[in-house]
Amino acid sequence: MAHISITVNGKRHEADVEPRTLLVDFLREHLGLTGTHVGCDTSQCGACTVHLDGRSVKACTVFAVQADGRSVTTIEGMSADGALHPLQEGFREEHGLQCGFCTPGMIMAAADLLQHNPDPSEAEIRHALEGNYCRCTGYHNIVRAVQYAARKMREQATVEA
Amino acid sequence: MITCKTSREIGGMGHPIKRKEDIRFIQGKGRYVDDIKLPGMLHMDIVRSPYAYARIKHIDASEALKIPGVVAVVTGKDLEKYNLHWMPTLMSDTQMVLPTDTVMYQAQEVAAVIATDRYTARDAKEAVRVEYEPMKPVVDPYKALEPDAPVLRTDKEGKTDNHIWHWEVGDREKTEAVFRSADVVVKEHMHIPRIHVVSIETCGCVADYDKVNNHLTMYMTTQAPHAIRTVIALVAGHLGLTEEKIRVISPDIGGGFGGKVPVYPGYVIAIAVSFLTGKPVKWIEDRSENLQADSFARDYHITAEMAATREGKILATRFKVLADHGYTDAAANPSKFPTGLFSIGTGSYDYDTAFMEADAVYTNKPPGGVAYRCSFRVTEAVHAIERLTDSMARALGMDPAEFRMKNFIKKEDFPWKSPTGWTYDSGDYHAGLKKAMEVIGYDDLRREQAEKRKKGELMGIGISTFTEIVGAGPSRDFDILGIKMFDSCEIRVHPTGKAIARFGTKSQGQGHETTYAQIIAEELGIPAEHIQVEEGDTDTAPYGLGTYASRSTPTAGAAAAVAARKLRDKARKIAAYLLEVSEEDLEWEPGKFYVKGAPEKAKTIQDIVFAAYTNHPPGMEAGFEATHYYDPPNLTFPSGAYICVVDIDKETFEIKIRRFVAIDDCGNIINPMVVQGQVHGGLTQGLAPAMYEELIYDEDGNILNGTLMDYLVPTAVESPRWETGHTITPSPHHPIGAKGVGESPTVGAPPAIANAIVDALSVYGITHLDIPITPYKIYEALKAKGVIED
């Protein structure tokens, strides 16, 4: 067993885990944060995407011990203060989800993009989401949802500035 | 143009209201099967066969059982003691749950390991030693029918070959006569390859058997919870698990697409283990298991022929199919339809002569095939007719749009009787294609293409004008294992005028919580936001056959409208009592009854419902509830006109979809936002088999692309920006005139894309390429034509 200390959605968690425990299993099984999903076993689908120190990672490809001493944000942390994140709002407004299984990973991957590129082109959005599969939406409205959020976040940034 | 009869506040049909279910999904608060955690829960993993065909000589679980935390290893011999080692398929075939002596396909379940956590179960699975004696498998369905092919289903008494069934429809002799004398005949051989639904959530369950109360709660990824409850009772009834002791709960489902209709062995094993241990057992398959072992779709080998006059009038079609079902016929069709609704394949065209036949065979491949976002083999049929239509247009030297326009069934000829026996309810095919051609600028594109051809550039335009057949189905013909394919809705309106409605269907992303509420809002005037929709719990919902084959709106949606109308009739009586007028003196407008000529004398639906609990008329039953089981009088026939434009790189043969216009006609629209979303998703699922996806097996029956590393699911990069639109031709027999839309794009897109690619390559004399059409396939075809050298 390995002792780890991980900050998840702003809250510090201490645990003893098997060294081989995947971060996604730690989040889902140990912490009960089931918003992060598992859709494949080869790191293709991206349903498990979370942020590790602010950058998106596939939590099925990171060991919990690798996150020791670091900070993780999951979908549950995106609306922690009660208000929806612009991406969450955008996915609903633009009908960017259907079954909802890929949605948390999709939102986390898109959030990473918008942190680094506040005004992405359609092609840039599509490329940024290449590691996230969706089988329901045909991606069309996911692109629009990200554009919605980008617009809103830029407006908010302008207001704050 | 969509017109709304209700106000935005009521949010009835036609309003693009945001989905209610999204609130939980966008916050990670959906509840899928793998999110369920019960006290004392055990975890199951499955040992699978590395061989496609082998005898099991010995299973040694001793090392596995030594691992701390391992509770049991279950084999077919263990299940045989309880007669649970086999199960019936939905097509009245039989399927092993776990084998007692022989494995019939690679990745077949061989043994189950049960442990206290998932990681330990996986360790134990690796530690189970199985000794096999491999045999030469039968992989090619044509070879399976050869006289010297080994008989695979020796478990079926008296079986002397690998043939499963023969099916035919239409007039063979008349068709042959027409073909003999026709001016022009075209013929194409096509394989619609084996593919997989790849819902992003795999399959799984938590079986929770309570020994004290002899009661099973089964949480599972199923599109048809009620039917599953009945099947469990039929399989396990002899153990005392009768139907009232079984509760099936289908929680949030992460996509189904037909892949979550069948009963997979893992479900049955989990139930058996929970029954024996008295503990909850969770089984969640991983993606590779899902791809390799769960039901495939398609895998039809089709010889398609069309006869026409020199002037371009279609006279007849003839289809011959070889269906590869793998180890057992585990298709999920209505029982009387072994080829599903393949007989819709005469298409959108007006002619009266057709003959279709199909033969099914066993091979050493996983069993199936499911109706993948398709109303039972409609995708295969539409691909055949729409490819064939293009081939005929080309043979005649006619433009494919003009050829279609010339042969479409006319709007005024509906209801139209097809040569294979269907009565198409309504359609306006000319209007659909005309609109698609206008939106995409068809004539300009043809001019551009002619210019490009002069320069040697490869540009193609492909059309697909399909007719779907959905909403199974009328009880005279449609049943599954004898249970008629009606569907149901129960509405309870609470005293304060808010409602809960329950259904026999089960959404897997379609948005029922929103769209069903809109149907009831339309009929009763109660705001959709105050109508809670619930599905998927067999203890609370009325019986129904579930959600697949675009049947929810045609059946349960209709049930919702009829149940709501029953309540409106009751509301009228109560209103008459409250207003002290006769029922005939009342007029309805969404949300209230008022006295004719005196609109100020009115009772809102909320007033009326409150009275149903507080002040109901003497002699009337109190309360405000209704249930309806809707048995559709006919199927519905959605249609569409799709046009695709491709550019193909002359050096690399990379195919780029430049534009894709989809004009759908699904009758009246409940929520245009949801309909458009369904079309987008279906189009990408049509793009997938057209250009990327195929499950490939080698001659030993090994799957060559059994993980998502190798099986190419389109991402946001491959998927183009879709252009959608609609025409509206209401279904004349459906209570709200709706037809269903979920599957049209999956059905209609592949031939539009294939036709565009073949159109581009037709300059080289290519008339057909099997999907998926890849750059390599184009390279091979051009090499075969002598266009390019090695």
XYZ file of C-alpha atoms in Angstrom, chain B residues 90-753:
664
model
C -34.821 -13.628 -28.631
C -35.021 -15.473 -31.975
C -35.881 -18.792 -30.263
C -32.382 -20.133 -30.799
C -30.222 -21.254 -27.888
C -27.027 -19.783 -26.480
C -24.519 -20.986 -23.938
C -24.266 -18.978 -20.746
C -21.009 -20.772 -19.949
C -19.718 -23.728 -21.969
C -19.554 -27.229 -20.558
C -17.286 -28.585 -23.291
C -16.844 -26.428 -26.417
C -16.209 -22.760 -27.192
C -17.693 -21.441 -30.420
C -16.091 -18.011 -30.908
C -13.126 -15.998 -29.779
C -13.798 -14.039 -26.587
C -16.642 -16.362 -25.600
C -17.243 -16.560 -21.857
C -15.473 -19.624 -20.401
C -15.586 -19.076 -16.642
C -16.470 -16.323 -14.201
C -14.363 -15.259 -11.246
C -15.923 -13.613 -8.234
C -13.923 -11.502 -5.799
C -14.343 -8.821 -3.189
C -12.980 -6.083 -5.447
C -12.506 -5.490 -9.131
C -8.706 -5.593 -9.173
C -8.624 -8.926 -7.376
C -11.189 -10.343 -9.775
C -8.958 -9.302 -12.675
C -5.918 -10.953 -11.022
C -7.896 -14.128 -10.503
C -9.054 -14.155 -14.089
C -5.430 -14.168 -15.213
C -4.713 -17.057 -12.836
C -7.388 -19.418 -14.164
C -5.721 -22.028 -16.359
C -7.780 -23.423 -19.230
C -6.539 -26.217 -21.448
C -8.065 -26.127 -24.932
C -7.964 -28.421 -27.927
C -8.331 -25.997 -30.841
C -10.349 -27.021 -33.884
C -10.464 -25.530 -37.374
C -13.160 -22.859 -37.261
C -15.698 -21.961 -39.938
C -15.346 -18.225 -40.494
C -16.551 -17.589 -44.057
C -20.366 -17.807 -44.275
C -20.233 -19.104 -47.860
C -17.882 -21.909 -46.807
C -20.210 -22.666 -43.896
C -22.799 -23.802 -46.443
C -20.480 -26.100 -48.379
C -21.369 -29.781 -48.049
C -18.098 -30.727 -46.373
C -18.200 -27.901 -43.811
C -18.106 -29.175 -40.238
C -21.497 -28.952 -38.520
C -21.043 -26.377 -35.752
C -24.267 -26.702 -33.767
C -23.942 -30.307 -32.696
C -25.884 -29.328 -29.569
C -28.999 -29.063 -31.744
C -30.417 -32.499 -32.223
C -30.543 -33.706 -35.823
C -28.655 -30.693 -37.199
C -26.736 -31.779 -40.308
C -25.561 -28.448 -41.705
C -24.906 -24.819 -40.715
C -28.023 -23.404 -42.310
C -30.308 -21.588 -39.833
C -33.331 -20.483 -41.834
C -34.571 -19.479 -45.261
C -36.860 -16.484 -45.725
C -38.499 -15.016 -48.778
C -41.091 -12.438 -49.749
C -42.609 -11.192 -53.007
C -43.375 -12.915 -56.278
C -40.420 -14.964 -57.517
C -41.890 -16.006 -60.882
C -43.280 -12.632 -61.844
C -39.975 -11.006 -60.879
C -37.992 -13.465 -62.975
C -40.296 -12.837 -65.943
C -39.806 -9.057 -65.661
C -36.045 -9.445 -65.420
C -35.976 -11.726 -68.514
C -37.690 -9.161 -70.719
C -36.386 -5.880 -69.251
C -34.401 -3.419 -71.383
C -31.776 -2.797 -68.749
C -30.665 -4.856 -65.760
C -27.985 -3.930 -63.215
C -26.532 -6.167 -60.555
C -24.214 -5.445 -57.616
C -22.701 -7.744 -55.002
C -22.303 -5.961 -51.718
C -21.193 -6.817 -48.219
C -22.605 -4.709 -45.427
C -19.860 -5.534 -42.951
C -20.013 -6.606 -39.370
C -19.849 -3.529 -37.137
C -20.418 -2.664 -33.498
C -22.603 -0.099 -31.748
C -19.816 1.122 -29.417
C -22.074 2.955 -27.015
C -19.609 4.871 -24.859
C -20.894 3.051 -21.783
C -20.292 -0.695 -22.081
C -22.735 -3.290 -20.733
C -23.006 -4.344 -17.132
C -25.206 -5.058 -14.170
C -25.537 -5.350 -10.427
C -27.530 -8.451 -9.533
C -28.854 -8.180 -5.997
C -30.594 -11.299 -4.731
C -32.166 -11.137 -1.288
C -32.296 -14.682 0.092
C -34.621 -13.857 2.966
C -37.340 -12.388 0.784
C -36.509 -14.490 -2.288
C -36.335 -11.301 -4.339
C -34.003 -10.202 -7.113
C -33.266 -6.582 -7.958
C -31.403 -6.430 -11.229
C -29.790 -3.105 -12.132
C -28.696 -3.433 -15.719
C -27.877 -1.687 -18.941
C -30.999 -2.666 -20.804
C -33.132 -0.903 -23.372
C -36.067 -3.213 -22.596
C -36.384 -3.738 -18.820
C -39.856 -5.284 -18.851
C -39.051 -7.849 -21.506
C -35.866 -8.689 -19.604
C -37.869 -9.308 -16.418
C -40.044 -11.785 -18.280
C -37.012 -13.483 -19.831
C -35.356 -13.827 -16.391
C -38.555 -15.379 -15.067
C -38.618 -17.833 -17.981
C -34.955 -18.793 -17.508
C -34.840 -18.872 -13.706
C -38.470 -19.578 -12.794
C -37.591 -23.171 -11.971
C -35.428 -21.870 -9.127
C -38.406 -20.137 -7.546
C -37.528 -16.763 -9.049
C -40.951 -16.038 -10.441
C -41.796 -12.783 -12.163
C -43.273 -10.941 -9.150
C -39.995 -11.592 -7.311
C -37.952 -9.811 -9.961
C -37.421 -6.088 -10.259
C -35.375 -4.838 -13.192
C -34.032 -1.319 -12.944
C -32.470 0.298 -15.945
C -30.811 3.446 -14.578
C -29.236 6.106 -16.812
C -27.946 4.386 -19.905
C -24.837 5.636 -21.663
C -26.049 4.978 -25.176
C -27.697 1.803 -26.382
C -28.215 1.814 -30.150
C -29.600 -1.726 -30.074
C -26.566 -3.212 -28.334
C -28.362 -3.200 -24.992
C -31.374 -5.177 -26.111
C -29.964 -8.743 -25.948
C -29.405 -10.768 -22.810
C -25.670 -11.399 -22.550
C -24.231 -14.359 -20.624
C -22.605 -12.018 -18.081
C -26.010 -10.882 -16.836
C -27.177 -14.448 -16.283
C -23.959 -15.486 -14.541
C -24.193 -12.472 -12.226
C -27.754 -13.420 -11.310
C -26.731 -17.027 -10.702
C -23.825 -16.012 -8.465
C -25.942 -13.551 -6.503
C -28.607 -16.240 -6.119
C -26.058 -18.709 -4.781
C -24.114 -16.325 -2.521
C -26.972 -14.080 -1.441
C -24.740 -11.076 -2.126
C -24.923 -8.321 -4.714
C -22.675 -9.026 -7.705
C -21.414 -6.339 -10.051
C -20.293 -7.128 -13.567
C -19.040 -4.365 -15.842
C -17.417 -5.502 -19.049
C -14.453 -3.595 -20.366
C -14.401 -2.053 -23.822
C -12.458 -4.825 -25.497
C -14.853 -7.474 -24.173
C -17.726 -5.334 -25.365
C -16.288 -5.044 -28.880
C -15.208 -8.645 -29.146
C -18.107 -10.548 -27.610
C -21.277 -8.459 -27.476
C -23.730 -8.498 -30.327
C -22.481 -7.240 -33.648
C -24.705 -5.583 -36.234
C -25.181 -6.006 -40.018
C -22.983 -8.672 -41.728
C -25.256 -9.167 -44.720
C -23.892 -10.348 -48.064
C -26.334 -9.025 -50.640
C -26.739 -9.630 -54.356
C -29.001 -6.839 -55.543
C -30.521 -6.470 -58.986
C -32.761 -3.908 -60.634
C -34.635 -4.030 -63.927
C -35.803 -0.901 -65.770
C -37.011 0.353 -69.094
C -34.688 2.190 -71.466
C -36.612 5.364 -70.634
C -35.714 5.038 -66.970
C -38.759 3.516 -65.300
C -37.960 0.980 -62.587
C -39.754 -2.329 -63.215
C -38.529 -4.697 -60.533
C -35.873 -5.479 -57.921
C -34.489 -8.755 -56.671
C -32.337 -9.232 -53.540
C -30.586 -12.366 -52.368
C -28.997 -12.264 -48.917
C -26.590 -14.437 -46.991
C -26.768 -13.512 -43.301
C -23.829 -14.429 -41.081
C -25.252 -14.791 -37.568
C -22.163 -16.202 -35.916
C -22.516 -18.973 -33.352
C -26.245 -18.496 -32.717
C -29.091 -16.401 -34.055
C -29.130 -13.836 -31.282
C -30.702 -11.127 -33.388
C -33.160 -8.899 -31.626
C -35.951 -8.906 -34.187
C -39.691 -9.265 -33.789
C -40.177 -13.039 -33.696
C -41.954 -13.416 -37.027
C -39.287 -11.423 -38.880
C -36.007 -13.338 -39.151
C -34.605 -10.675 -41.511
C -36.250 -7.890 -39.553
C -37.871 -5.352 -41.834
C -35.424 -5.911 -44.697
C -38.408 -6.049 -47.038
C -38.574 -2.231 -46.948
C -35.760 -2.521 -49.496
C -37.984 -1.815 -52.484
C -37.361 1.791 -51.480
C -39.081 5.059 -52.269
C -39.945 4.090 -55.823
C -43.160 3.237 -57.597
C -43.050 -0.274 -59.077
C -44.986 -3.399 -58.306
C -42.644 -6.344 -58.740
C -40.017 -7.580 -56.285
C -38.604 -10.711 -54.815
C -36.294 -11.025 -51.817
C -34.802 -14.061 -50.183
C -32.345 -14.640 -47.393
C -30.509 -17.555 -45.847
C -28.825 -17.426 -42.478
C -25.799 -19.440 -41.404
C -23.837 -20.276 -38.314
C -20.127 -19.476 -38.182
C -17.502 -19.357 -35.432
C -18.015 -15.699 -34.728
C -19.826 -13.926 -31.888
C -23.601 -14.163 -32.100
C -25.981 -11.399 -33.172
C -26.945 -9.308 -34.928
C -28.631 -6.440 -33.284
C -30.615 -3.685 -34.942
C -27.896 -1.036 -34.572
C -29.778 2.263 -34.628
C -31.963 0.658 -37.239
C -35.445 -0.753 -37.309
C -34.256 -4.317 -37.853
C -32.116 -4.688 -41.019
C -33.486 -1.513 -42.600
C -29.945 -0.124 -42.920
C -28.865 -3.092 -45.011
C -31.969 -2.858 -47.202
C -31.662 0.881 -47.772
C -27.985 0.607 -48.618
C -28.775 -2.045 -51.222
C -31.612 -0.164 -52.924
C -29.914 3.228 -52.833
C -26.626 1.916 -54.231
C -28.540 -0.031 -56.857
C -30.572 3.039 -57.832
C -27.334 4.899 -58.554
C -25.969 1.992 -60.566
C -29.107 1.927 -62.680
C -29.055 5.684 -63.261
C -25.453 5.349 -64.402
C -26.273 2.421 -66.694
C -29.055 4.481 -68.244
C -26.903 7.573 -68.558
C -29.333 9.521 -66.403
C -28.607 11.938 -63.577
C -29.301 10.080 -60.302
C -31.534 12.899 -59.037
C -33.573 12.944 -62.229
C -33.860 9.135 -62.166
C -35.138 9.251 -58.600
C -37.623 12.050 -59.322
C -38.955 10.019 -62.242
C -39.540 6.949 -60.099
C -40.668 8.321 -56.711
C -44.027 7.276 -55.328
C -46.203 10.378 -55.695
C -47.512 12.243 -52.650
C -51.117 11.612 -53.728
C -50.560 7.854 -54.050
C -50.257 7.319 -50.278
C -51.195 5.141 -48.526
C -49.098 3.093 -50.918
C -48.862 -0.674 -50.987
C -45.341 -1.950 -51.575
C -44.619 -5.098 -53.600
C -43.399 -6.782 -50.411
C -46.633 -6.096 -48.530
C -46.102 -2.881 -46.544
C -48.558 -0.003 -46.586
C -46.496 3.214 -46.540
C -48.491 5.729 -44.487
C -47.434 9.045 -46.047
C -44.577 10.838 -47.745
C -43.585 13.597 -50.103
C -40.373 12.368 -51.652
C -40.303 14.893 -54.490
C -40.459 17.791 -52.015
C -37.650 16.338 -49.885
C -35.227 15.826 -52.759
C -36.114 19.170 -54.301
C -35.335 20.913 -51.023
C -32.041 19.055 -50.568
C -30.995 19.950 -54.140
C -31.827 23.613 -53.583
C -29.992 23.804 -50.256
C -26.829 22.218 -51.609
C -26.983 23.892 -55.026
C -27.099 20.648 -56.976
C -26.946 22.008 -60.508
C -23.960 24.223 -59.720
C -22.189 21.279 -58.130
C -22.713 19.163 -61.244
C -21.281 21.973 -63.363
C -18.299 22.263 -61.024
C -17.810 18.513 -61.200
C -17.748 18.573 -64.999
C -15.065 21.274 -64.897
C -13.021 19.356 -62.358
C -13.233 16.180 -64.376
C -11.695 17.974 -67.334
C -8.745 18.762 -65.051
C -8.586 15.182 -63.811
C -9.793 16.032 -60.287
C -11.929 13.606 -58.302
C -15.151 15.124 -56.997
C -18.315 13.141 -56.325
C -21.934 13.894 -55.499
C -24.022 11.201 -53.850
C -27.738 11.055 -53.183
C -29.779 8.856 -50.911
C -33.563 9.137 -50.841
C -34.636 6.565 -48.355
C -37.834 5.340 -46.784
C -37.632 4.007 -43.250
C -40.097 1.717 -41.513
C -40.315 2.144 -37.760
C -42.545 1.902 -34.725
C -42.835 -1.854 -34.307
C -45.438 -2.645 -34.148
C -49.020 -3.646 -34.762
C -49.883 -6.637 -32.587
C -51.266 -8.706 -35.462
C -47.718 -9.174 -36.768
C -45.281 -7.964 -34.145
C -44.239 -9.796 -31.014
C -41.083 -10.769 -29.194
C -41.277 -14.254 -27.703
C -45.057 -13.975 -28.011
C -45.360 -10.628 -26.214
C -47.070 -8.127 -28.473
C -45.110 -5.020 -29.315
C -47.462 -2.390 -27.915
C -46.119 0.230 -25.550
C -47.537 2.085 -22.635
C -47.934 5.254 -20.634
C -49.431 5.907 -17.222
C -50.133 9.493 -16.180
C -50.865 10.545 -12.613
C -51.734 14.166 -12.048
C -51.333 15.294 -8.458
C -53.939 17.545 -6.745
C -51.843 20.665 -7.367
C -51.815 20.013 -11.088
C -48.311 18.605 -11.456
C -47.827 15.182 -12.959
C -45.687 12.082 -13.125
C -45.804 9.940 -16.233
C -44.323 6.490 -16.519
C -43.549 4.518 -19.650
C -42.647 1.019 -20.821
C -39.809 2.407 -22.918
C -36.327 3.441 -21.769
C -34.308 6.420 -22.953
C -30.598 5.922 -23.568
C -30.009 9.547 -24.510
C -33.010 10.244 -26.720
C -34.397 12.794 -24.282
C -37.682 11.131 -23.289
C -37.841 13.046 -20.014
C -38.324 16.157 -22.105
C -40.154 15.033 -25.249
C -42.731 12.807 -23.539
C -43.504 15.671 -21.171
C -44.077 17.880 -24.221
C -46.593 15.443 -25.691
C -48.590 15.441 -22.459
C -48.256 19.222 -22.163
C -49.666 19.520 -25.680
C -52.704 17.413 -24.827
C -53.416 18.584 -21.266
C -51.967 22.069 -21.097
C -49.957 21.247 -17.995
C -46.523 22.885 -18.420
C -43.924 20.357 -19.560
C -41.625 21.518 -16.775
C -44.159 20.188 -14.258
C -44.450 16.745 -15.843
C -41.905 14.332 -14.470
C -41.161 11.416 -16.747
C -39.952 8.140 -15.318
C -38.856 4.977 -17.100
C -36.807 1.901 -16.424
C -38.190 0.502 -13.167
C -40.371 -2.537 -13.744
C -41.955 -2.198 -10.297
C -43.418 1.178 -11.113
C -43.690 1.588 -14.888
C -46.401 -0.035 -16.983
C -45.318 -2.960 -19.163
C -43.734 -2.178 -22.504
C -41.262 -3.601 -24.928
C -38.634 -0.886 -24.607
C -36.732 1.586 -26.728
C -35.087 0.540 -30.002
C -36.003 0.599 -33.684
C -37.261 4.218 -33.410
C -40.348 2.834 -31.694
C -40.655 5.103 -28.655
C -42.464 8.027 -30.282
C -44.627 5.840 -32.553
C -45.746 3.583 -29.667
C -45.178 5.059 -26.178
C -45.426 8.619 -27.496
C -48.796 7.695 -28.956
C -49.759 6.060 -25.658
C -48.938 9.320 -23.874
C -51.194 11.291 -26.203
C -54.084 8.821 -25.864
C -53.762 8.577 -22.060
C -53.699 12.378 -21.867
C -56.807 12.569 -24.060
C -58.602 10.185 -21.697
C -57.777 12.639 -18.925
C -58.948 15.574 -21.020
C -62.276 13.801 -21.470
C -62.523 13.461 -17.712
C -61.479 17.080 -17.316
C -64.315 18.136 -19.596
C -66.830 16.348 -17.388
C -65.426 17.962 -14.260
C -65.358 21.384 -15.903
C -68.984 21.020 -16.976
C -69.892 20.144 -13.398
C -67.945 23.077 -11.959
C -69.299 25.583 -14.504
C -72.800 24.129 -14.380
C -73.060 23.739 -18.161
C -73.287 20.708 -20.369
C -70.120 19.169 -21.790
C -71.122 20.177 -25.322
C -71.105 23.828 -24.285
C -67.390 23.719 -23.514
C -64.460 24.587 -25.744
C -60.879 23.480 -25.071
C -57.816 25.560 -25.509
C -54.478 24.362 -24.197
C -54.719 24.613 -20.438
C -58.418 25.356 -19.948
C -62.045 24.675 -20.771
C -64.289 27.697 -21.310
C -67.950 28.170 -22.092
C -68.643 28.741 -25.783
C -69.351 32.418 -26.347
C -68.349 33.285 -22.762
C -64.586 32.812 -22.552
C -64.461 34.485 -19.134
C -66.303 31.460 -17.743
C -63.412 29.045 -17.676
C -61.699 26.424 -15.568
C -58.000 25.825 -15.922
C -56.648 22.299 -16.001
C -55.179 23.021 -12.565
C -58.635 23.995 -11.185
C -60.106 20.860 -12.707
C -57.438 18.500 -11.375
C -57.788 20.000 -7.892
C -61.522 19.388 -8.087
C -60.892 15.770 -9.083
C -59.473 15.312 -5.590
C -61.570 17.801 -3.632
C -64.911 18.312 -5.333
C -65.463 15.675 -7.992
C -68.902 15.213 -9.519
C -71.202 12.711 -7.769
C -70.841 9.247 -9.251
C -67.456 9.979 -10.808
C -64.338 8.110 -9.734
C -62.031 10.416 -7.784
C -58.469 11.154 -8.769
C -56.860 12.096 -12.053
C -54.974 9.191 -13.542
C -54.993 7.326 -16.829
C -53.102 4.518 -18.473
C -52.983 3.502 -22.083
C -51.435 0.577 -23.880
C -51.057 1.687 -27.484
C -51.249 -0.903 -30.225
C -50.340 0.935 -33.441
C -52.594 0.292 -36.451
C -49.617 0.476 -38.803
C -45.915 1.237 -38.759
C -44.699 4.728 -39.583
C -42.591 5.504 -42.636
C -40.144 8.396 -42.097
C -38.119 9.398 -45.123
C -35.243 11.602 -46.087
C -33.271 13.082 -48.944
C -29.534 13.295 -48.315
C -26.870 14.714 -50.599
C -23.153 14.366 -49.971
C -20.258 16.021 -51.789
C -16.775 14.504 -51.579
C -13.366 15.439 -52.869
C -10.817 12.660 -53.227
C -7.099 13.323 -53.290
C -5.650 11.935 -56.497
C -2.381 10.892 -54.867
C -3.357 9.625 -51.404
C -7.041 8.824 -52.109
C -7.941 10.593 -48.896
C -11.689 11.238 -48.924
C -12.905 14.590 -47.694
C -16.592 15.190 -47.116
C -17.023 18.749 -48.301
C -20.744 19.068 -47.610
C -23.568 16.887 -46.411
C -27.178 18.072 -46.514
C -29.815 15.985 -44.743
C -33.480 16.789 -45.254
C -35.554 14.546 -43.023
C -39.281 13.994 -42.862
C -40.263 12.473 -39.543
C -43.805 13.821 -39.573
C -44.814 16.253 -36.859
C -41.929 17.367 -34.680
C -42.124 17.240 -30.888
C -38.913 19.164 -30.154
C -36.947 20.516 -33.120
C -33.754 20.843 -31.084
C -33.893 17.185 -30.068
C -34.768 16.065 -33.604
C -31.826 17.978 -35.034
C -29.539 16.471 -32.393
C -30.751 12.987 -33.233
C -30.028 13.621 -36.902
C -26.492 14.909 -36.225
C -25.652 11.868 -34.142
C -27.177 9.431 -36.589
C -25.268 10.987 -39.457
C -21.946 10.430 -37.698
C -23.039 6.866 -36.986
C -23.728 6.577 -40.719
C -20.366 8.081 -41.611
C -18.683 5.489 -39.371
C -19.509 2.319 -41.348
C -19.332 4.187 -44.660
C -15.690 5.140 -44.189
C -14.152 3.711 -41.017
C -15.722 0.896 -39.059
C -15.674 -2.852 -39.657
C -15.003 -5.788 -37.340
C -12.331 -7.813 -39.139
C -11.643 -11.519 -38.576
C -8.801 -13.609 -39.943
C -9.259 -17.145 -41.288
C -8.754 -18.601 -37.815
C -11.576 -16.530 -36.426
C -9.278 -14.113 -34.585
C -10.623 -10.604 -34.367
C -8.002 -8.237 -35.748
C -9.383 -4.968 -34.392
C -10.968 -5.811 -31.071
C -9.963 -2.678 -29.192
C -10.636 0.993 -29.741
C -6.986 1.367 -30.736
C -7.808 -0.466 -33.949
C -11.547 -0.095 -34.402
C -11.936 3.382 -35.840
C -14.709 5.337 -34.188
C -14.982 8.774 -35.834
C -13.959 11.701 -33.650
C -14.813 15.383 -33.935
C -12.067 15.612 -36.546
C -13.459 12.998 -38.930
C -17.040 14.095 -38.450
C -17.983 16.998 -40.718
C -20.256 19.921 -39.984
C -23.722 18.629 -40.828
C -26.408 20.677 -42.607
C -29.916 19.632 -41.645
C -33.456 20.547 -42.548
C -36.869 19.018 -42.790
C -40.118 18.604 -44.619
C -43.199 17.672 -42.616
C -45.609 15.004 -43.813
C -47.587 13.896 -40.749
C -48.357 10.238 -40.213
C -52.107 9.962 -40.821
C -52.609 7.191 -38.275
C -50.425 8.354 -35.384
C -52.304 10.357 -32.706
C -49.866 13.276 -32.945
C -48.760 12.686 -36.536
C -45.190 11.892 -35.542
C -43.097 9.166 -37.148
C -39.813 8.745 -35.236
C -36.407 10.035 -36.326
C -33.541 8.468 -34.383
C -32.514 6.017 -37.010
C -33.184 7.748 -40.302
C -29.728 9.340 -40.507
C -27.860 6.140 -39.658
C -29.842 4.392 -42.370
C -29.683 7.134 -44.981
C -26.113 8.408 -44.648
C -24.002 5.389 -45.713
C -25.415 5.104 -49.249
C -25.209 8.890 -49.753
C -21.513 8.794 -48.853
